[in-house]
Amino acid sequence: MPSMLTRDELRCWAHHIRDNLIPALNDGIEVALSTAALDGVENFLIQMKGAYVDIEVLRYSRIHNALREIRAMASRWTPRIALTAHELLSLWSKKFGPVEDIRLNLWRHGGRLEGIVKMKDWNFDNVRRDSMKAAGMVDLPHWKPAWNLELGKAFSHPLQTGHNGFEVGNWWINIAAAFRDGIIRGTATGITADSKGAYAILMTDEEEIETGLENIIEYQASPLDPDGPKLVKNLQSRELVRVLRNWELTSKLAPKAGLRYDGLYRVSGYGVKLKIDTSGNDEWHYTFTLERYADQLGMEKAFCHPNAEEMDDWNEYERLDIEIRENLGSGFDGTSESESGLWTPNDSPTYSIMGHDTGTVFGTRQAGEGSTDTDSSTGDVYQLNIEHSSRSKSL
């Protein structure tokens, strides 16, 4: 009789095996894998033999990755579990090809990159390099092509206080995806704010300074971030700010990939410090003392992310990013004079988004061809130009 396991049940089992059982084995916690736990895995794998599985079920559930991890540490499991996992993987490899070659569709509905495109190049005659640097869009002297929202994709408003519908531990594959979902504004790290104050902080590089005190950190705002003074207003208003950490943040609290929401913090103090640079480029920084709000989920919830499935997506994202760079070739060193464009997942029109003066890329709400869009909090106007480009690639 065929098994009635659904693909959501398979996904839950994959999560349980990869994020609960395997870490327990790696940590040597024998009590975590009781006889009942091992019997449960064994019975599940027996049911798997009768379950309907196609390549889309594997792609959705990631159960093949769970079984690959079991096979990789077969000696830590019971012989029957290890053998059944091997048999299922062999069966699927015969039907679909090597399971390790199954690619994920990050652009699918609900996928990590839904509504996200990759900027292919930028015409530096239209946007000043210094204004782009001030907007945090370019890592001088070499600009790396950025990800941004697809034109016309709606997103929630990030200029709201509190959690704004998000939970501690929510994880995104890149900054543009977090912008799409509305936890921050824009595709650069730093402070999300308006004239009333700040709502979110995305920390990266050396912006977090450990204090040695639990739940208290020091945030060193970039001197290029124009919203530093607006965060001072939160000291007066006592409004909490959302704090996110990027994987490039030099902190023991940073996620190992992507970016993660770590909860609400209160601004309890600030100052201005001179950062001495050995090259002579000394800079003044706003520094803020941030205290984590007590009445919310603890950091142990955040530390669960990225989980195994999220790391699958991250590895696919990095693989995809490399392929895009190889397909597009050179021209990303800030010197190319080719037309602007985006790398999109199909042959749809390619969009060039030029921010006036600031070089920011907030103008991504729905707009018609050749129209303009205005960011309501700043009044900045953005010209949205649609260009049909034969350089768009298909997945």
Coordinates of N, CA, C and O in Angstrom, one line a residue, residues 9-168:
E9 N 5.1 16.9 5.2 CA 5.6 16.0 6.2 C 7.1 15.6 6.0 O 7.9 15.5 6.9
L10 N 7.4 15.4 4.7 CA 8.8 15.1 4.4 C 9.7 16.2 4.7 O 10.8 16.0 5.2
R11 N 9.2 17.4 4.5 CA 10.0 18.6 4.8 C 10.3 18.7 6.3 O 11.4 19.0 6.8
C12 N 9.2 18.4 7.1 CA 9.4 18.4 8.6 C 10.3 17.4 9.0 O 11.2 17.6 10.0
W13 N 10.3 16.2 8.4 CA 11.3 15.1 8.8 C 12.7 15.5 8.4 O 13.6 15.3 9.2
A14 N 12.8 16.1 7.3 CA 14.2 16.6 6.9 C 14.7 17.6 7.9 O 15.9 17.6 8.3
H15 N 13.9 18.5 8.3 CA 14.3 19.5 9.3 C 14.6 18.8 10.6 O 15.7 19.2 11.2
H16 N 13.8 17.9 11.0 CA 14.1 17.2 12.3 C 15.4 16.5 12.3 O 16.2 16.5 13.2
I17 N 15.6 15.8 11.2 CA 16.9 15.0 11.1 C 18.1 15.9 11.0 O 19.1 15.7 11.8
R18 N 18.0 17.0 10.2 CA 19.2 17.8 10.0 C 19.5 18.8 11.1 O 20.6 19.1 11.3
D19 N 18.4 19.3 11.7 CA 18.6 20.4 12.7 C 18.5 20.0 14.1 O 18.9 20.7 15.0
N20 N 18.0 18.8 14.3 CA 17.9 18.3 15.7 C 18.7 17.0 16.0 O 19.6 17.0 16.8
L21 N 18.5 16.0 15.2 CA 19.2 14.7 15.4 C 20.6 14.7 15.1 O 21.5 14.3 15.9
I22 N 21.0 15.2 13.9 CA 22.4 15.2 13.5 C 23.3 16.1 14.3 O 24.4 15.7 14.7
P23 N 22.8 17.3 14.7 CA 23.6 18.1 15.6 C 23.8 17.4 16.9 O 24.9 17.5 17.6
A24 N 22.8 16.7 17.4 CA 22.9 16.0 18.7 C 24.0 14.9 18.5 O 24.8 14.6 19.4
L25 N 24.0 14.2 17.4 CA 25.0 13.1 17.2 C 26.4 13.8 17.1 O 27.4 13.2 17.7
N26 N 26.5 14.9 16.4 CA 27.8 15.6 16.3 C 28.3 16.1 17.7 O 29.5 16.1 17.9
D27 N 27.4 16.4 18.5 CA 27.8 16.9 19.9 C 28.0 15.7 20.9 O 28.4 16.0 22.0
G28 N 27.7 14.5 20.4 CA 27.9 13.4 21.3 C 26.8 13.3 22.4 O 27.0 12.7 23.4
I29 N 25.6 13.8 22.1 CA 24.5 13.8 23.1 C 23.7 12.5 22.9 O 22.8 12.5 22.1
E30 N 24.1 11.4 23.5 CA 23.5 10.1 23.3 C 22.1 10.1 23.7 O 21.2 9.4 23.1
V31 N 21.7 10.8 24.8 CA 20.4 10.8 25.3 C 19.4 11.3 24.3 O 18.2 11.0 24.2
A32 N 19.9 12.3 23.4 CA 19.0 12.9 22.4 C 18.5 11.9 21.4 O 17.5 12.0 20.8
L33 N 19.3 10.8 21.1 CA 18.9 9.8 20.2 C 18.6 8.5 21.0 O 19.3 7.5 21.0
S34 N 17.4 8.6 21.6 CA 16.9 7.4 22.4 C 16.5 6.4 21.4 O 16.4 6.6 20.2
T35 N 16.1 5.2 22.0 CA 15.6 4.1 21.1 C 14.4 4.6 20.4 O 14.2 4.3 19.2
A36 N 13.5 5.4 21.1 CA 12.3 5.9 20.5 C 12.6 6.8 19.3 O 12.0 6.7 18.2
A37 N 13.6 7.6 19.4 CA 14.0 8.5 18.3 C 14.5 7.7 17.1 O 14.2 8.0 16.0
L38 N 15.4 6.7 17.4 CA 15.9 5.9 16.3 C 14.8 5.1 15.6 O 14.8 5.0 14.4
D39 N 13.9 4.6 16.4 CA 12.8 3.8 15.9 C 11.9 4.7 15.0 O 11.4 4.3 14.0
G40 N 11.7 5.9 15.4 CA 10.9 6.9 14.6 C 11.6 7.1 13.3 O 10.8 7.1 12.3
V41 N 12.9 7.3 13.2 CA 13.5 7.5 11.9 C 13.4 6.3 11.1 O 13.2 6.3 9.9
E42 N 13.6 5.1 11.7 CA 13.6 3.9 11.0 C 12.2 3.6 10.3 O 12.1 3.3 9.2
N43 N 11.2 3.9 11.1 CA 9.8 3.7 10.6 C 9.5 4.7 9.5 O 8.8 4.4 8.5
F44 N 10.0 5.9 9.7 CA 9.8 6.9 8.6 C 10.4 6.5 7.3 O 9.8 6.6 6.3
L45 N 11.6 6.0 7.4 CA 12.3 5.6 6.1 C 11.7 4.4 5.5 O 11.6 4.3 4.2
I46 N 11.1 3.5 6.3 CA 10.3 2.4 5.7 C 9.1 2.9 5.0 O 8.8 2.5 3.9
Q47 N 8.4 3.9 5.6 CA 7.3 4.6 4.9 C 7.7 5.2 3.6 O 7.0 5.3 2.6
M48 N 8.9 5.8 3.6 CA 9.5 6.5 2.4 C 9.5 5.6 1.2 O 9.4 6.0 0.1
K49 N 9.8 4.3 1.5 CA 9.9 3.4 0.3 C 8.6 3.3 -0.5 O 8.6 3.0 -1.6
G50 N 7.5 3.5 0.2 CA 6.2 3.5 -0.5 C 5.6 4.8 -0.8 O 4.5 4.9 -1.3
A51 N 6.4 5.9 -0.6 CA 5.9 7.2 -0.8 C 6.1 7.6 -2.3 O 7.1 7.2 -2.9
Y52 N 5.2 8.5 -2.8 CA 5.4 9.0 -4.1 C 6.4 10.2 -4.1 O 6.2 11.1 -3.3
V53 N 7.4 10.1 -4.8 CA 8.5 11.1 -4.8 C 8.9 11.4 -6.2 O 9.2 10.5 -7.0
D54 N 8.8 12.7 -6.6 CA 9.4 13.1 -7.8 C 10.4 14.2 -7.5 O 10.6 14.6 -6.4
I55 N 11.0 14.7 -8.6 CA 12.1 15.7 -8.3 C 11.6 17.0 -7.7 O 12.4 17.6 -6.9
E56 N 10.4 17.4 -7.9 CA 9.9 18.6 -7.3 C 9.6 18.3 -5.8 O 9.8 19.3 -5.0
V57 N 9.2 17.1 -5.4 CA 9.1 16.8 -4.0 C 10.4 16.9 -3.3 O 10.5 17.4 -2.2
L58 N 11.4 16.3 -3.9 CA 12.8 16.4 -3.3 C 13.2 17.8 -3.2 O 13.8 18.2 -2.2
R59 N 13.0 18.6 -4.3 CA 13.5 20.0 -4.3 C 12.8 20.8 -3.2 O 13.4 21.6 -2.5
Y60 N 11.5 20.5 -2.9 CA 10.7 21.2 -1.9 C 11.1 20.7 -0.5 O 11.3 21.6 0.4
S61 N 11.2 19.4 -0.3 CA 11.3 18.9 1.1 C 12.7 18.8 1.5 O 13.0 18.8 2.8
R62 N 13.7 18.7 0.6 CA 15.1 18.5 0.9 C 15.4 17.2 1.6 O 16.4 17.0 2.3
I63 N 14.5 16.3 1.5 CA 14.7 15.0 2.2 C 15.9 14.2 1.7 O 16.5 13.5 2.5
H64 N 16.2 14.4 0.4 CA 17.4 13.8 -0.1 C 18.7 14.3 0.6 O 19.6 13.5 0.8
N65 N 18.7 15.6 1.0 CA 19.8 16.1 1.7 C 20.0 15.5 3.1 O 21.1 15.3 3.6
A66 N 18.8 15.3 3.7 CA 18.8 14.7 5.0 C 19.4 13.2 4.9 O 20.2 12.8 5.8
L67 N 19.0 12.5 3.9 CA 19.5 11.1 3.7 C 20.9 11.1 3.4 O 21.7 10.2 3.7
R68 N 21.4 12.1 2.6 CA 22.8 12.2 2.3 C 23.6 12.4 3.5 O 24.7 11.8 3.6
E69 N 23.1 13.2 4.4 CA 23.9 13.4 5.7 C 23.9 12.2 6.6 O 24.8 11.9 7.3
I70 N 22.8 11.4 6.5 CA 22.7 10.2 7.3 C 23.8 9.2 6.7 O 24.6 8.6 7.4
R71 N 23.8 9.1 5.3 CA 24.8 8.2 4.7 C 26.2 8.6 5.0 O 27.1 7.8 5.1
A72 N 26.4 9.9 5.0 CA 27.8 10.4 5.3 C 28.3 10.1 6.7 O 29.5 10.0 6.9
M73 N 27.4 9.8 7.6 CA 27.8 9.4 8.9 C 27.1 8.1 9.3 O 26.5 8.0 10.4
A74 N 27.2 7.2 8.4 CA 26.4 5.9 8.6 C 26.7 5.2 9.8 O 25.9 4.5 10.5
S75 N 28.0 5.2 10.3 CA 28.4 4.5 11.5 C 27.7 5.0 12.7 O 27.7 4.3 13.8
R76 N 27.2 6.2 12.7 CA 26.5 6.8 13.9 C 25.1 6.4 14.0 O 24.4 6.7 15.0
W77 N 24.5 5.8 13.0 CA 23.1 5.3 13.0 C 23.0 3.8 13.1 O 24.0 3.1 13.0
T78 N 21.8 3.3 13.2 CA 21.6 1.9 13.2 C 21.9 1.4 11.8 O 21.7 2.1 10.8
P79 N 22.3 0.1 11.6 CA 22.6 -0.4 10.3 C 21.3 -0.3 9.4 O 21.5 -0.1 8.2
R80 N 20.1 -0.5 10.0 CA 18.9 -0.5 9.1 C 18.7 0.9 8.6 O 18.3 1.1 7.5
I81 N 18.9 1.9 9.4 CA 18.7 3.3 9.0 C 19.7 3.6 7.9 O 19.3 4.2 6.9
A82 N 20.9 3.3 8.1 CA 22.0 3.6 7.1 C 21.7 2.9 5.8 O 21.8 3.5 4.7
L83 N 21.3 1.6 5.9 CA 21.1 0.9 4.6 C 19.8 1.4 3.9 O 19.9 1.6 2.7
T84 N 18.8 1.7 4.6 CA 17.5 2.2 3.9 C 17.8 3.6 3.3 O 17.3 3.9 2.2
A85 N 18.5 4.4 4.0 CA 18.9 5.7 3.4 C 19.7 5.5 2.1 O 19.4 6.2 1.1
H86 N 20.6 4.6 2.1 CA 21.4 4.4 0.9 C 20.6 3.8 -0.2 O 20.7 4.3 -1.4
E87 N 19.7 2.9 0.1 CA 18.8 2.4 -0.9 C 17.9 3.4 -1.6 O 17.7 3.4 -2.8
L88 N 17.3 4.3 -0.7 CA 16.5 5.3 -1.3 C 17.3 6.3 -2.2 O 16.8 6.7 -3.2
L89 N 18.4 6.7 -1.7 CA 19.3 7.6 -2.5 C 19.7 7.0 -3.8 O 19.7 7.6 -4.9
S90 N 20.0 5.7 -3.8 CA 20.3 5.0 -5.1 C 19.1 4.9 -6.0 O 19.3 5.1 -7.2
L91 N 17.9 4.7 -5.5 CA 16.7 4.6 -6.3 C 16.5 6.0 -6.9 O 16.2 6.1 -8.1
W92 N 16.6 7.1 -6.2 CA 16.3 8.4 -6.7 C 17.3 8.8 -7.7 O 17.0 9.5 -8.7
S93 N 18.6 8.4 -7.5 CA 19.6 8.7 -8.5 C 19.4 8.0 -9.8 O 19.7 8.6 -10.9
K94 N 18.9 6.8 -9.8 CA 18.6 6.1 -11.0 C 17.4 6.8 -11.8 O 17.4 6.9 -13.0
K95 N 16.4 7.3 -11.0 CA 15.3 8.0 -11.6 C 15.5 9.4 -12.1 O 15.1 9.8 -13.2
F96 N 16.3 10.2 -11.3 CA 16.4 11.6 -11.5 C 17.8 12.1 -11.8 O 18.0 13.2 -12.1
G97 N 18.8 11.1 -11.8 CA 20.2 11.5 -11.9 C 20.7 11.8 -10.5 O 20.0 11.7 -9.5
P98 N 22.0 12.1 -10.4 CA 22.7 12.3 -9.1 C 21.9 13.3 -8.2 O 21.7 14.4 -8.6
V99 N 21.5 12.9 -7.0 CA 20.6 13.8 -6.2 C 21.4 15.0 -5.7 O 20.8 16.0 -5.5
E100 N 22.8 14.9 -5.7 CA 23.5 16.0 -5.3 C 23.5 17.1 -6.3 O 23.9 18.3 -6.0
D101 N 23.1 16.8 -7.5 CA 23.0 17.8 -8.6 C 21.7 18.5 -8.7 O 21.5 19.3 -9.6
I102 N 20.7 18.2 -7.9 CA 19.4 18.8 -7.9 C 19.5 20.3 -7.5 O 20.0 20.6 -6.5
R103 N 19.1 21.1 -8.5 CA 19.2 22.6 -8.2 C 17.9 23.1 -7.6 O 16.8 22.6 -7.9
L104 N 18.1 24.1 -6.8 CA 16.9 24.8 -6.2 C 16.5 26.0 -7.1 O 17.3 26.7 -7.7
N105 N 15.2 26.3 -7.1 CA 14.7 27.4 -7.8 C 14.4 28.5 -6.8 O 13.3 28.6 -6.2
L106 N 15.4 29.4 -6.6 CA 15.2 30.4 -5.6 C 14.3 31.5 -6.1 O 13.8 32.4 -5.3
W107 N 13.9 31.6 -7.4 CA 13.0 32.6 -7.9 C 11.6 32.1 -8.0 O 10.7 32.8 -8.4
R108 N 11.3 30.9 -7.5 CA 9.9 30.4 -7.5 C 9.0 31.3 -6.6 O 9.5 32.1 -5.8
H109 N 7.7 31.1 -6.7 CA 6.8 31.8 -5.8 C 7.1 31.4 -4.4 O 7.1 30.2 -4.0
G110 N 7.4 32.4 -3.5 CA 7.7 32.1 -2.2 C 9.2 31.8 -2.0 O 9.6 31.6 -0.8
G111 N 10.0 31.8 -3.1 CA 11.4 31.5 -3.0 C 12.2 32.7 -2.4 O 11.7 33.8 -2.3
R112 N 13.4 32.4 -2.0 CA 14.3 33.5 -1.4 C 14.5 34.7 -2.3 O 14.7 35.8 -1.8
L113 N 14.5 34.4 -3.6 CA 14.8 35.5 -4.6 C 13.6 35.9 -5.4 O 13.7 36.6 -6.4
E114 N 12.4 35.6 -4.9 CA 11.2 36.0 -5.6 C 11.2 37.6 -5.7 O 11.3 38.2 -4.7
G115 N 11.0 38.1 -6.9 CA 11.0 39.6 -7.0 C 12.3 40.3 -6.9 O 12.4 41.5 -6.9
I116 N 13.4 39.5 -7.0 CA 14.8 40.1 -6.9 C 15.5 39.9 -8.2 O 15.4 38.8 -8.8
V117 N 16.2 40.9 -8.6 CA 17.1 40.8 -9.8 C 18.5 41.3 -9.5 O 18.7 41.9 -8.4
K118 N 19.4 41.0 -10.4 CA 20.8 41.3 -10.1 C 21.2 42.4 -11.1 O 21.0 42.3 -12.3
M119 N 21.8 43.5 -10.6 CA 22.2 44.6 -11.5 C 23.4 44.1 -12.3 O 24.4 43.6 -11.7
K120 N 23.3 44.3 -13.6 CA 24.4 43.8 -14.4 C 25.6 44.8 -14.6 O 26.7 44.5 -14.6
D121 N 25.2 46.1 -14.6 CA 26.3 47.1 -14.9 C 25.7 48.4 -14.5 O 24.5 48.6 -14.4
W122 N 26.5 49.5 -14.5 CA 26.0 50.8 -14.2 C 26.7 51.8 -15.0 O 27.9 51.7 -15.1
N123 N 26.0 52.8 -15.5 CA 26.6 53.8 -16.3 C 27.1 54.9 -15.4 O 26.3 55.7 -14.8
F124 N 28.4 55.1 -15.2 CA 28.9 56.0 -14.2 C 28.8 57.5 -14.7 O 29.1 58.4 -14.0
D125 N 28.4 57.7 -16.0 CA 28.2 59.0 -16.5 C 26.9 59.6 -15.9 O 26.7 60.8 -15.8
N126 N 26.0 58.7 -15.5 CA 24.7 59.2 -15.0 C 24.6 59.3 -13.5 O 23.8 60.0 -12.9
V127 N 25.5 58.6 -12.8 CA 25.5 58.6 -11.3 C 26.9 58.9 -10.8 O 27.8 58.1 -11.1
R128 N 27.1 59.9 -10.0 CA 28.4 60.1 -9.5 C 28.9 59.1 -8.5 O 28.2 58.6 -7.7
R129 N 30.2 58.7 -8.6 CA 30.7 57.7 -7.8 C 30.7 58.1 -6.3 O 30.4 57.3 -5.4
D130 N 30.9 59.4 -6.1 CA 30.9 59.8 -4.7 C 29.6 59.7 -4.0 O 29.4 59.4 -2.9
S131 N 28.5 60.0 -4.8 CA 27.2 59.9 -4.3 C 26.7 58.5 -4.1 O 26.0 58.2 -3.1
M132 N 27.2 57.6 -4.9 CA 26.9 56.2 -4.8 C 27.6 55.6 -3.5 O 27.1 54.9 -2.7
K133 N 28.8 56.1 -3.3 CA 29.6 55.7 -2.1 C 28.8 56.2 -0.8 O 28.7 55.4 0.1
A134 N 28.3 57.4 -0.9 CA 27.6 58.0 0.3 C 26.3 57.2 0.5 O 25.9 57.1 1.7
A135 N 25.7 56.6 -0.5 CA 24.5 55.8 -0.3 C 24.8 54.4 0.1 O 23.9 53.6 0.3
G136 N 26.1 54.0 0.2 CA 26.4 52.7 0.6 C 26.2 51.7 -0.5 O 26.1 50.5 -0.3
M137 N 26.1 52.1 -1.8 CA 25.8 51.1 -2.9 C 27.1 50.6 -3.5 O 27.0 49.6 -4.3
V138 N 28.2 51.1 -3.2 CA 29.4 50.7 -3.9 C 30.6 50.5 -3.0 O 30.8 51.4 -2.1
D139 N 31.3 49.5 -3.1 CA 32.5 49.2 -2.3 C 33.7 49.6 -3.1 O 34.3 48.8 -3.8
L140 N 34.1 50.9 -3.0 CA 35.2 51.4 -3.7 C 36.5 50.8 -3.2 O 36.6 50.5 -2.1
P141 N 37.5 50.6 -4.1 CA 37.6 51.1 -5.5 C 36.9 50.2 -6.5 O 36.8 50.6 -7.7
H142 N 36.4 49.0 -6.1 CA 35.8 48.1 -7.1 C 34.4 47.8 -6.6 O 34.1 47.4 -5.5
W143 N 33.4 48.1 -7.5 CA 32.0 48.0 -7.2 C 31.6 46.6 -7.6 O 31.8 46.1 -8.7
K144 N 31.0 45.8 -6.6 CA 30.5 44.5 -6.9 C 29.0 44.7 -7.3 O 28.3 45.4 -6.7
P145 N 28.6 44.0 -8.4 CA 27.2 44.1 -8.9 C 26.2 43.8 -7.8 O 26.4 42.8 -7.0
A146 N 25.2 44.6 -7.6 CA 24.3 44.4 -6.5 C 22.9 43.8 -6.9 O 22.5 43.8 -8.0
W147 N 22.3 43.2 -5.9 CA 20.9 42.7 -6.1 C 19.9 43.7 -5.6 O 20.2 44.5 -4.7
N148 N 18.8 43.8 -6.4 CA 17.8 44.8 -6.1 C 16.4 44.3 -6.4 O 16.3 43.2 -6.9
L149 N 15.4 45.0 -6.0 CA 14.0 44.6 -6.3 C 13.7 44.7 -7.7 O 14.1 45.7 -8.4
E150 N 12.9 43.8 -8.2 CA 12.4 43.9 -9.6 C 11.4 45.0 -9.7 O 10.6 45.2 -8.7
L151 N 11.4 45.8 -10.7 CA 10.5 46.9 -10.9 C 9.0 46.4 -10.8 O 8.6 45.4 -11.4
G152 N 8.2 47.1 -10.0 CA 6.8 46.8 -9.8 C 6.5 45.9 -8.7 O 5.4 45.6 -8.4
K153 N 7.5 45.3 -8.0 CA 7.3 44.4 -6.9 C 6.9 45.2 -5.7 O 7.7 46.1 -5.2
A154 N 5.8 44.9 -5.1 CA 5.3 45.6 -3.9 C 6.1 45.1 -2.7 O 6.5 44.0 -2.7
F155 N 6.2 45.9 -1.7 CA 6.8 45.5 -0.4 C 6.2 46.2 0.7 O 5.6 47.3 0.6
S156 N 6.2 45.6 1.9 CA 5.7 46.2 3.1 C 6.4 47.5 3.5 O 7.6 47.6 3.1
H157 N 5.8 48.3 4.3 CA 6.4 49.6 4.6 C 7.3 49.3 5.9 O 6.9 48.9 6.9
P158 N 8.6 49.6 5.8 CA 9.5 49.4 6.9 C 9.6 50.5 7.9 O 10.1 50.3 9.0
L159 N 8.9 51.6 7.7 CA 9.0 52.7 8.6 C 7.9 52.6 9.7 O 7.0 53.4 9.8
Q160 N 7.9 51.5 10.4 CA 7.0 51.1 11.4 C 7.8 50.7 12.7 O 8.8 50.1 12.5
T161 N 7.3 51.0 13.8 CA 8.0 50.7 15.1 C 7.8 49.2 15.4 O 6.8 48.6 14.9
G162 N 8.5 48.7 16.4 CA 8.3 47.3 16.9 C 8.8 46.2 15.9 O 9.6 46.5 15.0
H163 N 8.3 45.0 16.1 CA 8.7 43.9 15.3 C 8.2 44.0 13.9 O 8.7 43.4 12.9
N164 N 7.1 44.8 13.7 CA 6.5 45.0 12.4 C 6.2 43.7 11.7 O 6.3 43.6 10.5
G165 N 5.7 42.7 12.4 CA 5.2 41.5 11.9 C 6.3 40.4 11.8 O 6.1 39.3 11.3
F166 N 7.5 40.7 12.2 CA 8.7 39.8 12.0 C 8.9 39.1 13.4 O 8.5 39.6 14.4
E167 N 9.6 38.0 13.3 CA 10.0 37.2 14.5 C 11.5 37.1 14.7 O 12.2 37.1 13.6
V168 N 12.0 37.1 15.9 CA 13.4 36.9 16.1 C 13.8 35.6 15.4 O 13.2 34.5 15.6

